[in-house]
Short mmCIF file of C-alpha atoms in Angstrom, two decimals:
data_model
loop_
_atom_site.label_atom_id
_atom_site.label_comp_id
_atom_site.label_asym_id
_atom_site.label_seq_id
_atom_site.Cartn_x
_atom_site.Cartn_y
_atom_site.Cartn_z
CA MET A 131 51.07 157.75 106.10
CA THR A 132 52.30 161.18 107.45
CA GLY A 133 54.27 161.19 111.39
CA ALA A 134 57.09 159.59 113.00
CA PRO A 135 58.56 156.18 111.46
CA LEU A 136 56.73 152.51 112.62
CA PRO A 137 58.54 151.22 116.06
CA ARG A 138 60.10 147.54 115.55
CA PRO A 139 57.54 145.59 115.56
CA TYR A 140 59.10 143.77 118.76
CA GLY A 141 59.40 146.12 121.25
CA ALA A 142 57.98 143.85 124.46
CA TYR A 143 55.43 141.75 125.35
CA VAL A 144 52.91 143.51 127.22
CA TYR A 145 51.73 140.69 129.46
CA ALA A 146 51.16 142.85 132.59
CA TYR A 147 50.49 147.21 132.75
CA PRO A 148 52.65 148.72 134.38
CA HIS A 149 55.58 146.28 134.16
CA LYS A 150 57.19 144.90 136.68
CA THR A 151 60.44 147.15 136.38
CA ALA A 152 58.37 150.56 137.02
CA TYR A 153 57.83 149.19 140.33
CA ARG A 154 60.21 150.26 143.33
CA PRO A 155 60.12 149.72 146.83
CA LEU A 156 57.13 151.16 148.74
CA PRO A 157 58.12 153.62 151.39
CA ASP A 158 55.43 153.23 153.59
CA ARG A 159 54.93 149.37 153.16
CA PRO A 160 50.96 149.45 153.72
CA GLU A 161 49.47 146.90 155.60
CA LEU A 162 47.39 144.11 153.46
CA ALA A 163 44.25 144.36 155.64
CA ALA A 164 43.99 147.91 155.18
CA LEU A 165 44.95 147.48 150.85
CA TRP A 166 42.27 145.09 150.95
CA ALA A 167 39.47 146.19 152.86
CA ASP A 168 37.36 147.94 150.43
CA GLU A 169 38.14 146.01 147.66
CA PRO A 170 35.43 143.67 146.38
CA LYS A 171 36.48 139.99 147.20
CA ASP A 172 34.10 137.54 145.24
CA ALA A 173 35.73 136.76 142.27
CA LEU A 174 39.63 136.61 142.51
CA SER A 175 42.32 135.26 141.19
CA LEU A 176 45.06 133.27 142.52
CA TYR A 177 48.33 132.36 141.55
CA ALA A 178 51.14 130.73 143.23
CA HIS A 179 54.77 131.26 141.97
CA VAL A 180 57.40 128.24 141.97
CA PRO A 181 60.86 129.62 140.86
CA PHE A 182 62.89 126.61 140.25
CA CYS A 183 63.49 125.26 137.06
CA GLU A 184 66.11 122.29 135.73
CA VAL A 185 68.02 124.38 133.47
CA ARG A 186 67.56 127.90 132.56
CA CYS A 187 66.75 128.52 128.93
CA GLY A 188 68.94 130.80 126.93
CA PHE A 189 65.94 133.09 126.35
CA CYS A 190 64.56 133.51 129.60
CA ASN A 191 64.10 136.47 131.98
CA LEU A 192 61.98 134.91 134.12
CA PHE A 193 62.36 135.09 137.81
CA THR A 194 63.68 131.60 138.63
CA ARG A 195 66.62 129.51 139.66
CA ILE A 196 68.43 126.38 138.51
CA GLY A 197 67.95 123.56 140.90
CA ALA A 198 66.74 123.38 144.94
CA PRO A 199 69.69 121.93 146.97
CA ASP A 200 69.78 121.05 150.68
CA GLY A 201 65.49 121.24 150.75
CA LEU A 202 64.90 124.73 149.50
CA THR A 203 61.94 123.35 148.17
CA THR A 204 60.37 122.56 151.15
CA ARG A 205 61.76 125.77 153.14
CA TYR A 206 59.87 127.63 150.05
CA LEU A 207 56.30 125.96 150.32
CA ASP A 208 57.07 126.69 154.36
CA ALA A 209 57.56 130.64 153.18
CA LEU A 210 54.86 130.07 150.76
CA ASP A 211 52.55 128.81 153.47
CA ARG A 212 53.52 131.57 155.73
CA GLN A 213 52.38 134.47 152.88
CA ALA A 214 49.02 132.41 152.45
CA ALA A 215 48.01 132.27 156.44
CA ALA A 216 48.71 136.42 156.45
CA VAL A 217 47.18 137.12 152.65
CA ARG A 218 44.02 135.23 154.04
CA GLU A 219 44.34 137.26 156.99
CA ALA A 220 44.16 140.11 155.98
CA LEU A 221 41.14 139.50 153.27
CA GLY A 222 39.23 139.21 156.30
CA ASP A 223 35.38 137.66 156.56
CA ALA A 224 33.51 140.86 156.51
CA ALA A 225 32.46 140.19 153.34
CA PRO A 226 32.71 136.92 150.82
CA VAL A 227 36.09 135.91 149.79
CA ARG A 228 36.11 133.73 147.09
CA PHE A 229 38.02 132.86 144.12
CA ALA A 230 37.40 132.41 140.50
CA ALA A 231 40.34 131.12 138.67
CA ALA A 232 43.45 129.96 139.66
CA ALA A 233 47.00 129.16 137.94
CA PHE A 234 50.46 128.23 139.20
CA GLY A 235 53.39 129.23 136.91
CA GLY A 236 57.06 129.84 137.22
CA GLY A 237 58.98 128.81 137.02
CA THR A 238 58.29 125.21 136.31
CA PRO A 239 55.75 124.34 139.17
CA THR A 240 56.00 120.82 138.40
CA PHE A 241 60.11 121.00 139.66
CA LEU A 242 58.23 120.07 142.85
CA THR A 243 58.04 116.35 143.75
CA ALA A 244 54.38 114.91 143.47
CA ALA A 245 53.97 115.27 147.07
CA GLU A 246 55.18 119.07 146.97
CA LEU A 247 52.63 119.38 144.36
CA GLU A 248 49.76 118.29 146.99
CA ARG A 249 51.03 120.51 149.16
CA LEU A 250 51.13 123.23 147.29
CA CYS A 251 47.21 122.45 146.68
CA ASP A 252 46.27 122.47 150.16
CA ILE A 253 48.02 125.70 150.60
CA ALA A 254 45.68 126.99 148.01
CA GLU A 255 42.84 125.20 149.11
CA HIS A 256 42.99 124.80 152.97
CA ARG A 257 45.05 128.27 154.02
CA MET A 258 43.38 130.86 150.79
CA GLY A 259 39.80 128.65 150.40
CA ALA A 260 40.44 128.11 146.75
CA ASP A 261 37.75 125.24 145.61
CA LEU A 262 40.69 124.26 143.07
CA ARG A 263 38.12 121.44 141.63
CA ALA A 264 35.39 124.20 141.21
CA VAL A 265 37.09 126.84 139.42
CA PRO A 266 39.66 127.04 136.10
CA LEU A 267 43.01 125.99 137.16
CA SER A 268 45.69 126.19 135.33
CA VAL A 269 49.44 125.02 135.41
CA GLU A 270 53.00 125.19 133.62
CA THR A 271 55.43 122.08 132.91
CA SER A 272 58.14 121.02 131.15
CA PRO A 273 59.24 117.94 129.13
CA ALA A 274 61.53 116.80 131.55
CA THR A 275 59.30 117.26 134.27
CA ALA A 276 55.77 115.93 133.08
CA THR A 277 56.09 113.09 134.96
CA ALA A 278 53.33 110.21 135.92
CA ASP A 279 52.78 110.70 139.00
CA ARG A 280 52.96 114.37 138.75
CA LEU A 281 50.37 114.75 136.47
CA ALA A 282 47.93 112.39 138.60
CA VAL A 283 48.30 114.95 141.33
CA LEU A 284 47.00 117.66 139.20
CA ALA A 285 44.41 115.99 137.31
CA ALA A 286 43.05 114.68 140.63
CA ARG A 287 43.07 118.43 142.54
CA GLY A 288 41.31 119.56 139.06
CA ALA A 289 43.33 121.38 136.71
CA THR A 290 41.42 121.99 133.86
CA ARG A 291 44.64 122.85 131.19
CA LEU A 292 48.09 122.30 131.49
CA SER A 293 50.67 124.30 129.39
CA ILE A 294 54.26 123.03 128.33
CA GLY A 295 57.16 124.61 126.96
CA VAL A 296 57.74 123.06 123.73
CA GLN A 297 59.44 125.86 121.85
CA SER A 298 60.78 123.64 118.74
CA PHE A 299 60.21 120.56 117.72
CA VAL A 300 63.46 120.27 115.98
CA ASP A 301 66.59 119.45 118.44
CA ALA A 302 68.91 121.75 116.27
CA GLU A 303 66.81 124.63 117.35
CA ALA A 304 66.31 123.98 120.97
CA ARG A 305 69.90 123.44 121.08
CA ALA A 306 70.18 126.93 119.87
CA ALA A 307 67.91 128.31 121.97
CA VAL A 308 70.30 126.95 125.30
CA ARG A 309 67.07 124.70 125.72
CA PRO A 310 68.85 121.09 125.94
CA GLN A 311 65.89 118.56 125.10
CA ARG A 312 65.31 115.42 122.39
CA ARG A 313 62.03 115.78 120.80
CA ALA A 314 61.46 111.95 121.38
CA ASP A 315 61.54 113.31 125.30
CA VAL A 316 59.16 116.08 124.18
CA GLU A 317 56.47 113.40 122.35
CA ALA A 318 56.61 111.08 125.42
CA ALA A 319 55.98 114.15 127.51
CA LEU A 320 52.97 115.41 126.06
CA GLY A 321 51.65 111.90 125.63
CA ARG A 322 52.04 111.14 129.45
CA ILE A 323 49.88 114.62 129.58
CA ARG A 324 47.07 113.36 127.21
CA ASP A 325 46.48 110.37 128.93
CA ALA A 326 46.11 112.25 132.17
CA GLY A 327 43.03 113.50 131.02
CA VAL A 328 43.64 117.51 132.08
CA PRO A 329 41.25 119.06 129.55
CA VAL A 330 43.23 121.29 127.87
CA LEU A 331 46.67 121.45 126.58
CA ASN A 332 48.29 124.06 125.58
CA ILE A 333 51.83 123.71 123.92
CA ASP A 334 54.18 126.84 123.44
CA LEU A 335 56.25 127.65 120.59
CA ILE A 336 59.16 130.39 119.42
CA TYR A 337 59.82 131.79 115.79
CA GLY A 338 62.84 133.59 115.24
CA ILE A 339 65.75 131.04 116.80
CA ASP A 340 69.18 131.24 114.79
CA GLY A 341 68.80 128.67 112.07
CA GLN A 342 65.13 128.43 111.58
CA THR A 343 63.97 128.55 108.43
CA GLU A 344 60.25 128.90 107.24
CA GLU A 345 60.54 125.40 106.67
CA SER A 346 61.25 123.81 109.87
CA TRP A 347 59.31 126.64 111.58
CA ARG A 348 56.30 124.13 109.44
CA TYR A 349 57.65 121.56 110.89
CA SER A 350 56.95 122.61 114.64
CA LEU A 351 53.60 123.93 113.96
CA ASP A 352 52.63 120.33 112.18
CA ALA A 353 54.29 118.23 114.98
CA ALA A 354 52.27 120.23 117.76
CA LEU A 355 49.01 120.32 115.67
CA ALA A 356 49.58 116.13 115.51
CA TRP A 357 48.74 116.22 119.33
CA ARG A 358 45.54 117.97 118.62
CA PRO A 359 46.19 120.55 121.83
CA GLU A 360 43.20 123.23 122.74
CA GLU A 361 45.52 126.01 122.65
CA LEU A 362 48.90 126.80 121.16
CA TYR A 363 50.79 130.02 121.94
CA LEU A 364 53.45 131.10 119.41
CA TYR A 365 55.74 133.40 120.50
CA PRO A 366 58.15 135.43 119.27
CA LEU A 367 62.28 135.23 120.67
CA TYR A 368 63.37 138.31 122.43
CA VAL A 369 66.77 138.56 123.72
CA ARG A 370 67.38 140.17 126.62
CA PRO A 371 70.03 141.20 128.91
CA LEU A 372 71.36 138.91 131.64
CA THR A 373 70.25 136.21 129.49
CA GLY A 374 71.98 132.87 128.37
CA LEU A 375 71.42 134.44 124.67
CA GLY A 376 71.64 138.18 125.62
CA ARG A 377 75.63 137.74 125.77
CA SER A 378 75.35 136.98 122.00
CA GLY A 379 72.38 138.08 120.51
CA PRO A 380 70.77 137.01 116.87
CA ALA A 381 73.47 135.88 113.95
CA GLU A 382 71.30 138.39 112.21
CA SER A 383 70.98 142.51 111.93
CA ASP A 384 68.05 143.54 113.93
CA ARG A 385 66.00 144.47 110.45
CA GLU A 386 66.72 141.14 109.24
CA TRP A 387 65.64 139.52 112.27
CA ASP A 388 62.37 141.72 112.39
CA ALA A 389 61.52 140.78 109.30
CA ARG A 390 62.42 136.73 109.59
CA ARG A 391 60.22 136.66 112.78
CA LEU A 392 57.45 138.55 110.86
CA ARG A 393 57.17 136.15 108.18
CA LEU A 394 57.11 133.08 110.55
CA TYR A 395 54.35 134.84 112.09
CA ARG A 396 52.69 135.11 109.56
CA LEU A 397 53.40 131.42 108.34
CA GLY A 398 52.38 129.95 112.22
CA ARG A 399 49.17 132.42 112.12
CA ASP A 400 47.90 131.33 108.52
CA HIS A 401 48.98 127.84 109.32
CA LEU A 402 46.92 127.72 112.54
CA LEU A 403 43.88 129.41 111.01
CA GLY A 404 43.98 126.77 108.23
CA ALA A 405 43.70 123.87 110.25
CA GLY A 406 40.84 125.05 112.54
CA TYR A 407 42.42 127.58 115.19
CA GLU A 408 41.03 130.79 116.02
CA GLN A 409 43.14 133.71 117.35
CA VAL A 410 42.25 134.84 120.45
CA SER A 411 46.10 137.61 120.79
CA MET A 412 49.13 138.14 118.80
CA ARG A 413 50.12 134.90 120.46
CA MET A 414 46.98 132.72 121.84
CA PHE A 415 44.97 130.60 119.76
CA ARG A 416 42.65 128.26 120.35
CA ARG A 417 41.10 124.99 118.64
CA SER A 418 37.56 126.03 117.32
CA GLY A 419 35.11 124.08 119.54
CA ALA A 420 37.34 124.61 122.96
CA ALA A 421 36.21 125.29 125.75
CA PRO A 422 38.17 128.34 127.79
CA ALA A 423 39.82 127.20 130.61
CA GLY A 424 40.25 130.45 132.00
CA PRO A 425 41.11 133.92 131.49
CA ASP A 426 42.44 134.30 127.78
CA ASP A 427 46.01 136.18 127.25
CA HIS A 428 46.04 140.02 129.04
CA ALA A 429 42.90 139.32 130.99
CA CYS A 430 44.76 137.89 134.17
CA GLN A 431 45.09 141.63 135.48
CA THR A 432 42.00 142.98 136.21
CA ASP A 433 41.40 144.03 140.20
CA GLY A 434 41.55 141.31 142.69
CA MET A 435 44.23 139.00 142.06
CA ILE A 436 46.28 137.17 144.82
CA GLY A 437 50.04 136.27 143.95
CA LEU A 438 51.61 134.26 146.53
CA GLY A 439 55.48 133.08 146.10
CA CYS A 440 58.75 135.50 145.55
CA GLY A 441 57.76 136.37 142.03
CA ALA A 442 54.37 136.91 141.79
CA ARG A 443 52.42 139.85 141.75
CA SER A 444 49.24 140.68 143.34
CA TYR A 445 46.47 143.67 142.19
CA THR A 446 44.40 145.63 143.92
CA ALA A 447 42.46 148.60 142.35
CA ALA A 448 44.96 151.48 143.43
CA LEU A 449 48.26 149.09 144.11
CA HIS A 450 50.01 146.38 141.96
CA TYR A 451 52.97 144.98 144.34
CA SER A 452 55.63 141.91 144.57
CA PHE A 453 58.55 141.74 145.84
CA ASP A 454 61.85 142.12 144.18
CA TYR A 455 62.74 141.25 141.05
CA ALA A 456 65.77 140.28 138.99
CA VAL A 457 67.57 138.13 136.28
CA ASP A 458 70.85 137.46 137.28
CA MET A 459 71.23 134.10 138.88
CA ARG A 460 72.76 135.53 141.98
CA GLU A 461 70.48 138.07 142.63
CA ILE A 462 67.59 135.51 141.83
CA ARG A 463 68.94 133.33 144.74
CA SER A 464 69.35 136.04 147.11
CA ILE A 465 65.59 136.79 146.79
CA VAL A 466 64.23 133.81 146.89
CA ASP A 467 66.76 132.76 150.25
CA ALA A 468 65.10 135.80 151.44
CA TYR A 469 61.63 135.09 151.02
CA THR A 470 62.37 131.59 152.67
CA GLU A 471 63.33 133.23 155.96
CA THR A 472 60.73 136.15 155.43
CA ARG A 473 58.41 135.65 159.02
CA ASP A 474 55.67 138.75 158.42
CA PHE A 475 54.10 138.94 155.34
CA SER A 476 51.76 140.92 156.50
CA ARG A 477 52.69 144.15 154.48
CA ALA A 478 53.43 145.12 150.53
CA GLU A 479 57.04 145.33 149.71
CA VAL A 480 57.56 146.78 146.58
CA GLY A 481 55.46 148.26 143.77
CA ARG A 482 53.43 150.68 141.92
CA TRP A 483 50.37 152.49 142.57
CA VAL A 484 47.68 152.80 139.91
CA ASP A 485 45.63 156.23 139.57
CA GLY A 486 42.46 156.57 137.01
CA SER A 487 44.86 157.32 134.39
CA GLU A 488 47.21 154.42 134.50
CA ALA A 489 44.07 151.60 135.37
CA ARG A 490 42.39 153.12 131.53
CA ARG A 491 45.65 152.84 129.75
CA ARG A 492 45.94 148.99 131.66
CA HIS A 493 41.81 148.25 130.35
CA LEU A 494 42.63 149.72 126.70
CA LEU A 495 45.98 147.34 126.52
CA GLN A 496 44.20 144.28 127.82
CA SER A 497 41.37 144.51 125.94
CA LEU A 498 42.93 145.90 122.75
CA LEU A 499 45.63 143.19 122.52
CA GLN A 500 42.95 140.68 122.44
CA ALA A 501 41.58 139.79 119.14
CA GLU A 502 37.81 140.81 119.61
CA GLY A 503 38.86 144.05 120.43
CA MET A 504 36.92 146.53 123.07
CA GLU A 505 33.83 147.80 122.97
CA LEU A 506 33.61 151.72 123.85
CA ALA A 507 30.34 151.54 125.47
CA GLY A 508 31.88 149.49 128.63
CA TYR A 509 34.81 151.50 128.09
CA GLU A 510 32.73 154.78 128.82
CA GLU A 511 30.50 152.84 131.84
CA ARG A 512 33.74 151.67 133.52
CA PHE A 513 35.63 155.26 133.26
CA GLY A 514 32.90 157.70 132.35
CA SER A 515 35.45 159.16 129.88
CA SER A 516 35.04 158.10 125.94
CA ALA A 517 38.35 156.09 124.90
CA HIS A 518 38.92 158.15 122.29
CA GLU A 519 38.98 161.44 124.53
CA ASP A 520 41.62 159.69 126.37
CA PHE A 521 43.69 158.49 124.17
CA GLY A 522 43.02 160.16 120.56
CA ALA A 523 46.78 160.64 119.38
CA GLU A 524 47.59 156.93 119.96
CA LEU A 525 44.64 155.81 118.43
CA GLY A 526 45.18 158.25 115.67
CA ARG A 527 48.41 156.47 115.25
CA PHE A 528 47.38 153.67 114.73
CA ALA A 529 44.75 154.07 112.72
CA GLU A 530 46.71 155.77 110.17
CA ARG A 531 49.08 153.12 110.57
CA GLY A 532 46.59 150.58 109.36
CA TRP A 533 46.42 148.97 112.76
CA LEU A 534 42.52 149.95 113.59
CA ASP A 535 39.82 147.21 112.16
CA ALA A 536 38.04 149.52 109.68
CA THR A 537 35.40 147.06 109.09
CA ALA A 538 34.89 146.58 113.08
CA PRO A 539 30.90 146.93 113.92
CA GLU A 540 29.89 150.33 115.16
CA GLY A 541 31.14 150.56 118.87
CA LEU A 542 33.81 148.02 118.78
CA LEU A 543 37.20 149.06 118.63
CA ARG A 544 39.61 146.13 117.31
CA LEU A 545 43.19 145.47 115.63
CA SER A 546 42.96 144.98 112.39
CA ALA A 547 44.96 141.76 111.20
CA GLU A 548 48.20 143.80 110.47
CA GLY A 549 47.81 145.71 113.89
CA LEU A 550 47.93 142.41 115.45
CA ALA A 551 50.92 140.99 114.11
CA HIS A 552 52.57 144.65 115.43
CA SER A 553 51.18 143.88 118.90
CA ASP A 554 54.48 144.71 120.42
CA GLY A 555 55.03 147.73 118.94
CA LEU A 556 51.83 148.69 118.84
CA GLY A 557 51.52 147.96 123.19
CA PRO A 558 54.45 149.79 124.40
CA GLU A 559 52.68 153.12 122.52
CA LEU A 560 50.23 153.38 124.88
CA PHE A 561 52.74 152.94 128.62
CA SER A 562 52.62 156.91 130.23
CA PRO A 563 55.56 159.00 130.50
CA ALA A 564 55.89 158.36 133.80
CA VAL A 565 55.69 154.57 133.59
CA ARG A 566 58.09 154.75 130.71
CA ALA A 567 60.35 156.86 133.03
CA ALA A 568 60.35 154.26 135.84
CA MET A 569 61.16 151.55 133.57
CA ALA A 570 63.92 153.92 131.50
CA ALA A 571 65.49 154.21 134.73
CA TYR A 572 65.18 150.81 136.31
CA GLU A 573 68.51 149.17 136.67
CA PRO A 574 68.79 145.22 135.54
CA LYS A 575 70.55 143.05 137.93
#
């Protein structure tokens, strides 16, 4: 193999493109009604963001704050209701408006009380018109907030998937990740989720924690498998600026840490494949025979996504938009407070315009990072050009490195097993120069 040295295997988790750090304040603050006027609205995705957690994990760089004093959750839901009303008005009634999928994320949506979760569902249904009992509805939860009354509300309102962040079944590893929890509490929460009868249980686990060994990683995998979850996500640990772990970093060198994470990833992948799970992406594994309960990993950013809440994104074909973004706790508190005081939600505030070239990159990313790969004919039909013509240099490098599956059927572009293992190094190589520059210029706050 010739050319530049391999990128680090853990560059960035490409869960959305362009990344939010490439967004900027929109000087013209376009009206939502104009943005959505000519968009297809018959298969929209709905996402509601709840930016509250009981604790802030050491690895977390998500938009969330600890606690909600002085009625803040009520004020937040009031603002969410106002935003939903403005968005639904902007969508208009000239063409049918229908939602094909919904999700509540955060933060931790189940930080809300059972009554507040009822209100959140009411906003989605009565303000937005989403039939939560007729579409896939995925909700994130945590061991401490997966209480029987909250779970009963979600089950009754149509939740088809509950995703719980466990990260490790070893108490010492949880503490090392600055995630205070006891295994007994985790197991009790899993029992309550199963009792609630929601069809799909997903368990999140993390590899690469300080002190984690192959033996302890296998122990956590087996503890998760004992619950026969329909889905499992295996996440590599990242240490990001302004997070709890970001103040200290891993105990080993970057090279040693990369090698350890790759070993643990391969062990976890092989263990789950041997236990009857199918690999959907680098992170996502689904139990054989379990029906999908919503879009697969990386498939949530197709055009036509409505985001409600101050940490949510919305996507039209031409613009991705949201509100301001931060990781630092003081900045997050300020943004949440400003959101709760907002009265006019009729315009897009922060975002990035997406031209045809960026749409091609986004489609290739969200397709190629799936284990099933991308049909070349579908790409050509959508964009009128060949993926190999548009991204010949990048795909050539991937092929040289053995990251493309040479045994894939003709017409299918698919990653090899090693390519999937390096998804977090491969993905950022497909970012455009403009997006790279915007991300590099972003000042964390």
